[in-house]
């Protein structure tokens, strides 16, 4: 069955006929139940097997013609995104909130001594338990209940959560729709998480948030973290106008055109009533910190090239480092360049001649790109953590023919941004 998982995912009929042959000719016995429906020689899979790296997990076969509130989601794009973004820190105890088929709990088990997986859907927990056995993992604790209720009084080094974040007027699937108004579920998780986080611990969740008419969505989002005792970093992937958002989501929900149109109108009425203009997508990472003040950072999510959890963790270290060092102190620190950088020079040709555009890129992780003139690129490439930045300031000013005092504020500003984006790493 495992060998055939690709065929099971892509071609249900073929699976039916293969099983029919097995049932009819080879005398294999299938009975209706958890994994399949049997009707004579017809064996219909009710679950699919989803490969992810070296793992294989079972989840419900998605059948849009018969939506089932308790359907257990397979490995979706959101699961993959969060899987790539999880901070792979050594964790004593990790919580996977809304574990579904258990994929994130299984991945977190690789760097956690103990994993707790919570879901309010009993079918999801049964599936996740099965998947733990299927993948030979025995040390995940599975708990049924609403959000943090089953872990009341406990604290975690890492909390990961791919919540049912779709902002919709109705609840069709537990895995996608919370049944709460607008983005209340994500807000609730953000506001509740801190007491469940150990000092220095992280909480990461994917999020959809509303962008209301006449309101600054960043400012609204920032209020979620008021008094949290956490530093927060939002990576904003994109925003969708509500009409696009509704039609993109409904196309997966309603197979019949007439149903789609009816649902679309219901969703649009809801957004209009609530004054929602657009919906933002992003990753929230928060870290509990006992520093005197907490920071909030919200910026565009760059392309992810492979796992980027390490880069996210370095982003927290960098931001704290910058908060701790005024400009003069900063010049006495040492930094080194990231190991995964590439310098690109594009030569544009026009009637006026040629122009060179120089930029620095990451080749893996959070793949930021920064336009940068070659003097700065050369400065970055020389940074080996061996000398204080003040020496590099003098050198770079001399190479550029600039006065050190006049050049210094610009140099420090650039260095701050390079550290913030991870091009330069404090040593
Ligand atoms: C988007 S799925 C994520 C599944 C899995 N973690 C993944 O990333 O593929 C969200 C999960 O949250 C669960 N869930 C929904 N509401 C919940 C609640 N109030 N408390 C706990 N779990 C909930 C759903 O049953 C579903 O399994």
Coordinates of C-alpha atoms and ligand atoms in Angstrom, one line a residue:
X1 CA 0.0 0.0 0.0
X2 CA 2.8 2.4 0.9
X3 CA 4.5 1.6 -2.5
X4 CA 1.4 2.7 -4.3
X5 CA 0.9 5.9 -2.4
X6 CA 1.5 8.1 -5.4
X7 CA -1.2 6.2 -7.4
X8 CA -3.5 6.4 -4.4
X9 CA -3.2 10.1 -4.2
X10 CA -3.6 10.8 -7.9
X11 CA -5.9 8.1 -9.2
X12 CA -8.6 6.9 -6.9
X13 CA -10.2 4.8 -9.6
X14 CA -7.0 2.9 -10.2
X15 CA -6.8 2.2 -6.5
X16 CA -10.3 1.0 -6.6
X17 CA -9.6 -1.4 -9.5
X18 CA -6.3 -2.6 -8.0
X19 CA -8.0 -3.4 -4.7
X20 CA -10.9 -4.9 -6.6
X21 CA -8.5 -7.3 -8.3
X22 CA -6.9 -8.0 -4.9
X23 CA -10.2 -8.6 -3.3
X24 CA -11.7 -10.6 -6.2
X25 CA -8.7 -12.6 -7.4
X26 CA -6.1 -12.8 -4.7
X27 CA -8.5 -13.3 -1.9
X28 CA -7.3 -10.3 0.1
X29 CA -9.8 -9.1 2.7
X30 CA -10.8 -5.5 3.0
X31 CA -13.6 -4.4 5.2
X32 CA -15.4 -1.1 5.4
X33 CA -14.1 1.0 8.3
X34 CA -11.4 3.5 9.1
X35 CA -9.4 3.4 5.9
X36 CA -11.8 2.3 3.1
X37 CA -15.4 1.6 2.1
X38 CA -16.0 -1.7 0.5
X39 CA -18.9 -2.4 -1.8
X40 CA -18.5 -5.8 -3.5
X41 CA -15.3 -5.6 -5.5
X42 CA -15.2 -1.8 -5.2
X43 CA -12.8 -0.6 -2.5
X44 CA -12.8 3.1 -2.0
X45 CA -10.0 4.6 -0.1
X46 CA -11.2 7.0 2.6
X47 CA -7.6 8.1 3.5
X48 CA -4.7 9.1 1.4
X49 CA -1.0 8.7 2.2
X50 CA 1.1 11.8 1.9
X51 CA 4.9 11.6 1.8
X52 CA 7.0 14.4 3.4
X53 CA 10.7 13.9 3.4
X54 CA 11.3 10.6 5.1
X55 CA 7.8 10.6 6.7
X56 CA 4.6 9.2 5.3
X57 CA 1.3 10.3 6.9
X58 CA -2.3 9.3 6.4
X59 CA -5.0 11.9 6.2
X60 CA -8.6 12.0 4.9
X61 CA -9.3 11.7 1.2
X62 CA -10.7 15.1 0.4
X63 CA -14.1 14.8 -1.2
X64 CA -15.5 18.3 -2.0
X65 CA -18.8 16.8 -3.0
X66 CA -19.4 15.5 0.6
X67 CA -17.8 18.1 2.9
X68 CA -17.3 16.6 6.4
X69 CA -16.7 19.0 9.3
X70 CA -14.3 16.5 10.9
X71 CA -12.2 15.7 7.8
X72 CA -8.5 15.5 8.7
X73 CA -6.4 17.6 6.4
X74 CA -3.4 16.1 4.5
X75 CA -0.2 17.9 4.1
X76 CA -1.3 21.2 2.6
X77 CA 0.7 24.2 1.3
X78 CA 0.3 25.8 4.7
X79 CA 1.7 22.7 6.5
X80 CA 4.7 22.7 4.2
X81 CA 5.3 26.4 4.7
X82 CA 5.2 26.1 8.5
X83 CA 7.3 23.0 8.4
X84 CA 10.0 25.0 6.6
X85 CA 9.8 27.9 9.0
X86 CA 9.9 26.0 12.3
X87 CA 12.8 27.0 14.4
X88 CA 14.9 23.8 14.8
X89 CA 16.1 24.8 18.3
X90 CA 16.7 22.0 20.8
X91 CA 13.4 22.0 22.7
X92 CA 12.6 20.2 26.0
X93 CA 8.9 20.3 25.4
X94 CA 7.2 21.3 22.1
X95 CA 3.5 21.9 21.6
X96 CA 1.8 21.3 18.3
X97 CA -1.5 23.1 18.6
X98 CA -4.1 21.8 16.1
X99 CA -2.0 18.8 15.1
X100 CA -4.4 17.4 12.5
X101 CA -2.6 14.4 10.9
X102 CA 0.4 15.1 13.2
X103 CA 2.9 16.2 10.5
X104 CA 4.3 19.1 12.5
X105 CA 4.5 17.1 15.7
X106 CA 6.4 14.4 13.9
X107 CA 8.8 16.9 12.4
X108 CA 9.3 18.7 15.8
X109 CA 10.0 15.3 17.5
X110 CA 13.4 15.4 15.6
X111 CA 14.6 18.3 17.8
X112 CA 12.4 18.0 20.9
X113 CA 12.8 15.7 23.9
X114 CA 9.0 15.7 24.3
X115 CA 6.1 16.7 22.0
X116 CA 2.5 17.4 23.0
X117 CA 0.0 17.4 20.2
X118 CA -3.5 18.9 20.8
X119 CA -6.5 18.9 18.6
X120 CA -10.2 19.4 19.2
X121 CA -11.1 16.9 16.5
X122 CA -11.1 13.4 17.9
X123 CA -10.7 11.9 14.4
X124 CA -7.6 14.0 13.8
X125 CA -6.0 12.7 17.1
X126 CA -6.7 9.1 16.1
X127 CA -5.1 9.8 12.7
X128 CA -2.1 11.5 14.3
X129 CA -1.6 8.6 16.7
X130 CA -1.7 6.2 13.8
X131 CA 0.8 8.3 11.9
X132 CA 3.1 8.4 14.9
X133 CA 3.1 4.6 14.9
X134 CA 3.4 4.4 11.1
X135 CA 6.6 6.5 11.4
X136 CA 8.0 4.7 14.4
X137 CA 7.6 7.6 16.9
X138 CA 6.3 6.7 20.3
X139 CA 7.1 9.8 22.4
X140 CA 4.3 12.2 21.4
X141 CA 1.6 12.9 23.9
X142 CA -1.8 13.4 22.2
X143 CA -4.5 15.4 24.0
X144 CA -8.0 16.3 22.9
X145 CA -9.5 19.7 23.6
X146 CA -10.0 23.3 22.7
X147 CA -6.8 25.3 22.0
X148 CA -4.6 25.5 25.2
X149 CA -7.2 24.0 27.6
X150 CA -5.6 20.5 27.6
X151 CA -2.2 21.9 28.5
X152 CA -3.3 24.4 31.2
X153 CA -0.5 25.0 33.7
X154 CA 2.3 23.7 31.4
X155 CA 5.0 25.6 29.5
X156 CA 6.8 25.0 26.3
X157 CA 10.1 25.9 24.6
X158 CA 8.4 25.8 21.2
X159 CA 4.8 26.1 20.2
X160 CA 3.9 25.5 16.5
X161 CA 0.4 26.1 15.2
X162 CA -1.1 25.9 11.7
X163 CA -4.6 27.1 12.8
X164 CA -7.9 27.0 10.9
X165 CA -7.2 30.6 9.8
X166 CA -9.6 31.0 6.8
X167 CA -11.8 34.1 7.4
X168 CA -15.2 32.9 6.4
X169 CA -18.9 33.4 7.4
X170 CA -19.4 29.7 7.9
X171 CA -17.6 26.7 9.3
X172 CA -17.3 23.9 6.8
X173 CA -14.1 22.1 7.9
X174 CA -12.6 22.2 11.3
X175 CA -9.2 22.3 9.7
X176 CA -9.9 25.5 7.9
X177 CA -12.7 27.5 9.6
X178 CA -12.6 28.3 13.3
X179 CA -16.3 29.4 13.6
X180 CA -15.1 32.5 15.3
X181 CA -15.6 36.0 13.8
X182 CA -13.0 37.3 11.4
X183 CA -9.4 36.7 12.6
X184 CA -10.4 36.2 16.3
X185 CA -8.9 32.7 16.5
X186 CA -5.4 33.9 15.5
X187 CA -5.7 36.9 17.8
X188 CA -6.8 34.5 20.6
X189 CA -3.8 32.2 20.0
X190 CA -1.4 35.2 20.0
X191 CA -2.9 36.6 23.2
X192 CA -3.1 33.3 25.0
X193 CA 0.3 31.8 24.0
X194 CA 2.6 33.8 26.2
X195 CA 1.7 32.1 29.5
X196 CA 2.4 28.8 27.9
X197 CA 5.8 29.8 26.7
X198 CA 9.0 29.4 28.7
X199 CA 11.3 32.4 29.0
X200 CA 13.2 32.5 25.7
X201 CA 10.7 30.1 24.1
X202 CA 9.1 30.6 20.7
X203 CA 5.6 30.4 19.3
X204 CA 5.1 30.2 15.6
X205 CA 1.8 30.4 13.8
X206 CA 0.5 30.9 10.3
X207 CA -2.1 33.7 10.2
X208 CA -4.7 35.4 8.1
X209 CA -5.8 38.8 9.3
X210 CA -8.4 41.3 8.2
X211 CA -7.5 44.6 6.7
X212 CA -10.4 46.9 7.6
X213 CA -11.5 50.0 5.7
X214 CA -9.8 53.1 6.9
X215 CA -7.6 51.3 9.4
X216 CA -3.8 50.6 9.5
X217 CA -3.7 46.8 9.6
X218 CA -0.1 46.8 10.9
X219 CA -1.1 48.9 13.9
X220 CA -4.1 46.7 14.5
X221 CA -1.9 43.6 14.4
X222 CA 0.6 45.2 16.8
X223 CA -2.1 45.6 19.4
X224 CA -2.4 41.8 19.6
X225 CA 1.0 41.7 21.3
X226 CA 0.4 44.5 23.8
X227 CA 1.6 43.4 27.2
X228 CA 2.5 40.0 25.9
X229 CA 6.1 40.0 27.2
X230 CA 7.1 38.8 23.8
X231 CA 9.1 40.2 20.9
X232 CA 7.2 39.6 17.7
X233 CA 8.2 39.3 14.1
X234 CA 5.5 39.2 11.4
X235 CA 6.6 38.0 8.0
X236 CA 3.9 39.2 5.6
X237 CA 3.6 37.1 2.5
X238 CA 0.9 38.9 0.7
X239 CA -2.6 40.3 0.9
X240 CA -5.6 39.5 -1.2
X241 CA -8.6 41.7 -2.0
X242 CA -11.7 40.0 -0.5
X243 CA -13.2 39.1 -3.8
X244 CA -10.1 37.2 -4.8
X245 CA -9.8 35.7 -1.4
X246 CA -13.4 34.4 -1.4
X247 CA -13.3 33.0 -4.9
X248 CA -9.9 31.3 -4.3
X249 CA -11.2 29.6 -1.1
X250 CA -14.7 28.8 -2.4
X251 CA -13.3 27.1 -5.6
X252 CA -12.0 24.4 -3.2
X253 CA -15.2 24.1 -1.3
X254 CA -18.1 24.1 -3.7
X255 CA -17.7 21.9 -6.8
X256 CA -21.0 23.1 -8.5
X257 CA -21.0 26.6 -10.1
X258 CA -24.4 27.6 -8.7
X259 CA -23.3 26.7 -5.2
X260 CA -20.1 28.6 -5.7
X261 CA -21.9 31.8 -6.7
X262 CA -24.3 31.5 -3.7
X263 CA -21.4 31.0 -1.3
X264 CA -19.4 33.8 -3.0
X265 CA -22.3 36.3 -2.3
X266 CA -22.6 35.1 1.3
X267 CA -18.9 35.6 1.9
X268 CA -18.9 39.0 0.2
X269 CA -21.9 40.2 2.3
X270 CA -20.0 39.1 5.4
X271 CA -16.9 41.1 4.4
X272 CA -19.0 44.1 3.5
X273 CA -20.8 44.1 6.8
X274 CA -17.5 43.8 8.7
X275 CA -15.8 46.4 6.5
X276 CA -13.1 44.0 5.4
X277 CA -11.2 45.2 2.3
X278 CA -8.4 42.7 2.1
X279 CA -7.0 39.8 4.0
X280 CA -3.3 39.5 4.9
X281 CA -1.3 36.2 5.0
X282 CA 1.8 35.7 7.1
X283 CA 3.8 34.0 9.7
X284 CA 3.9 35.2 13.3
X285 CA 6.9 34.3 15.3
X286 CA 7.0 35.5 18.9
X287 CA 9.6 35.0 21.6
X288 CA 9.1 35.4 25.3
X289 CA 11.6 37.8 26.6
X290 CA 12.2 39.4 29.9
X291 CA 13.9 42.4 28.4
X292 CA 12.7 45.8 29.7
X293 CA 10.8 46.5 26.4
X294 CA 9.6 44.3 23.6
X295 CA 9.9 45.0 19.9
X296 CA 7.5 44.4 17.0
X297 CA 8.7 43.9 13.5
X298 CA 6.4 43.5 10.5
X299 CA 7.9 43.2 7.0
X300 CA 7.6 41.4 3.7
X301 CA 8.3 37.7 3.7
X302 CA 11.1 37.0 1.3
X303 CA 11.3 33.9 -0.8
X304 CA 12.1 30.8 1.3
X305 CA 14.8 28.7 -0.1
X306 CA 14.7 25.4 1.8
X307 CA 14.3 25.5 5.6
X308 CA 14.4 29.0 7.1
X309 CA 13.9 28.3 10.9
X310 CA 17.6 29.0 11.6
X311 CA 17.4 32.3 9.8
X312 CA 14.3 33.3 11.7
X313 CA 16.0 32.5 15.0
X314 CA 19.1 34.5 13.9
X315 CA 16.7 37.4 13.1
X316 CA 15.6 37.5 16.8
X317 CA 19.3 37.5 17.9
X318 CA 20.1 40.2 15.5
X319 CA 17.2 42.5 16.5
X320 CA 18.1 42.1 20.2
X321 CA 21.8 42.9 19.4
X322 CA 20.7 46.1 17.5
X323 CA 18.4 47.1 20.4
X324 CA 21.3 46.6 22.8
X325 CA 23.9 48.7 20.9
X326 CA 23.7 52.4 20.2
X327 CA 25.6 53.6 17.1
X328 CA 28.9 54.2 18.9
X329 CA 28.8 50.8 20.7
X330 CA 27.9 49.1 17.4
X331 CA 31.1 50.4 15.8
X332 CA 33.1 48.6 18.5
X333 CA 31.5 45.2 17.8
X334 CA 32.7 42.5 15.4
X335 CA 30.5 40.9 12.7
X336 CA 31.0 38.3 10.1
X337 CA 29.2 37.9 6.8
X338 CA 26.6 35.1 6.4
X339 CA 28.0 32.0 4.8
X340 CA 25.3 31.7 2.1
X341 CA 25.6 34.9 0.1
X342 CA 25.9 35.6 -3.6
X343 CA 26.9 38.9 -5.3
X344 CA 25.1 39.6 -8.6
X345 CA 25.9 42.3 -11.1
X346 CA 23.3 42.9 -13.9
X347 CA 24.5 44.9 -16.8
X348 CA 21.6 46.8 -18.5
X349 CA 22.2 48.1 -22.0
X350 CA 20.3 51.1 -23.3
X351 CA 20.9 53.8 -25.9
X352 CA 22.7 55.8 -23.3
X353 CA 25.2 53.0 -22.7
X354 CA 25.4 50.4 -20.0
X355 CA 24.5 50.5 -16.4
X356 CA 25.5 48.0 -13.7
X357 CA 23.1 47.0 -10.9
X358 CA 24.8 45.3 -8.0
X359 CA 22.9 43.3 -5.4
X360 CA 23.6 40.8 -2.7
X361 CA 21.4 37.7 -2.3
X362 CA 21.0 34.8 0.1
X363 CA 21.3 31.4 -1.6
X364 CA 19.2 29.6 1.1
X365 CA 16.9 30.3 4.1
X366 CA 15.1 33.6 4.1
X367 CA 16.4 34.7 0.7
X368 CA 16.5 38.5 1.0
X369 CA 17.9 40.5 -1.8
X370 CA 19.4 43.9 -1.3
X371 CA 20.6 46.4 -3.9
X372 CA 24.1 47.4 -2.8
X373 CA 26.9 49.2 -4.4
X374 CA 30.1 47.3 -4.9
X375 CA 32.0 49.1 -2.2
X376 CA 29.5 47.9 0.4
X377 CA 29.5 44.4 -1.1
X378 CA 33.3 44.3 -0.8
X379 CA 33.0 45.5 2.8
X380 CA 30.5 42.7 3.6
X381 CA 32.8 40.1 2.0
X382 CA 35.8 41.3 4.1
X383 CA 33.8 41.0 7.4
X384 CA 35.3 38.0 9.1
X385 CA 34.6 38.8 12.7
X386 CA 38.2 39.6 13.3
X387 CA 38.2 43.4 13.7
X388 CA 35.8 46.0 15.1
X389 CA 33.4 47.7 12.7
X390 CA 35.2 51.0 13.3
X391 CA 38.2 49.7 11.3
X392 CA 36.0 48.7 8.4
X393 CA 34.4 52.1 8.6
X394 CA 37.8 53.8 8.1
X395 CA 38.8 51.4 5.3
X396 CA 35.5 51.8 3.4
X397 CA 35.5 55.6 3.8
X398 CA 39.1 55.7 2.4
X399 CA 38.2 53.4 -0.5
X400 CA 35.2 55.6 -1.4
X401 CA 37.2 58.8 -0.9
X402 CA 34.8 60.0 1.8
X403 CA 35.5 61.8 5.1
X404 CA 35.1 59.3 8.0
X405 CA 33.0 61.6 10.2
X406 CA 30.6 62.4 7.3
X407 CA 30.5 58.8 6.1
X408 CA 29.9 57.2 9.6
X409 CA 26.1 57.8 10.0
X410 CA 25.4 56.4 6.6
X411 CA 27.7 53.5 7.2
X412 CA 26.1 52.7 10.6
X413 CA 22.6 52.9 9.0
X414 CA 23.6 50.4 6.3
X415 CA 25.3 48.1 8.8
X416 CA 22.2 48.1 11.0
X417 CA 20.0 47.0 8.1
X418 CA 22.6 44.4 7.0
X419 CA 22.6 42.9 10.5
X420 CA 18.8 43.1 10.7
X421 CA 18.4 41.1 7.4
X422 CA 21.1 38.6 8.4
X423 CA 23.8 39.6 5.8
X424 CA 26.1 40.4 8.7
X425 CA 26.1 38.3 11.9
X426 CA 27.2 39.5 15.3
X427 CA 30.1 37.4 16.7
Ligands
LIG1 C1 -5.0 23.7 9.3 S1 -5.2 22.2 10.2 C2 -3.5 21.9 10.6 C3 -3.1 20.5 10.7 C4 -1.6 20.2 10.8 N1 -1.0 20.8 12.0 C5 -0.9 20.7 9.6 O1 -0.2 21.7 9.7 O2 -1.0 20.1 8.5 C6 -5.8 22.9 11.8 C7 -6.1 21.9 12.8 O3 -6.6 22.6 14.0 C8 -7.6 21.8 14.6 N2 -8.4 22.7 15.4 C9 -9.4 23.6 14.9 N3 -9.9 24.3 15.9 C10 -9.3 23.9 17.0 C11 -9.4 24.2 18.4 N4 -10.3 25.2 18.8 N5 -8.6 23.6 19.3 C12 -7.7 22.7 18.9 N6 -7.5 22.3 17.6 C13 -8.3 22.9 16.7 C14 -8.3 21.2 13.4 O4 -9.1 20.1 13.8 C15 -7.2 20.9 12.5 O5 -6.7 19.6 12.7

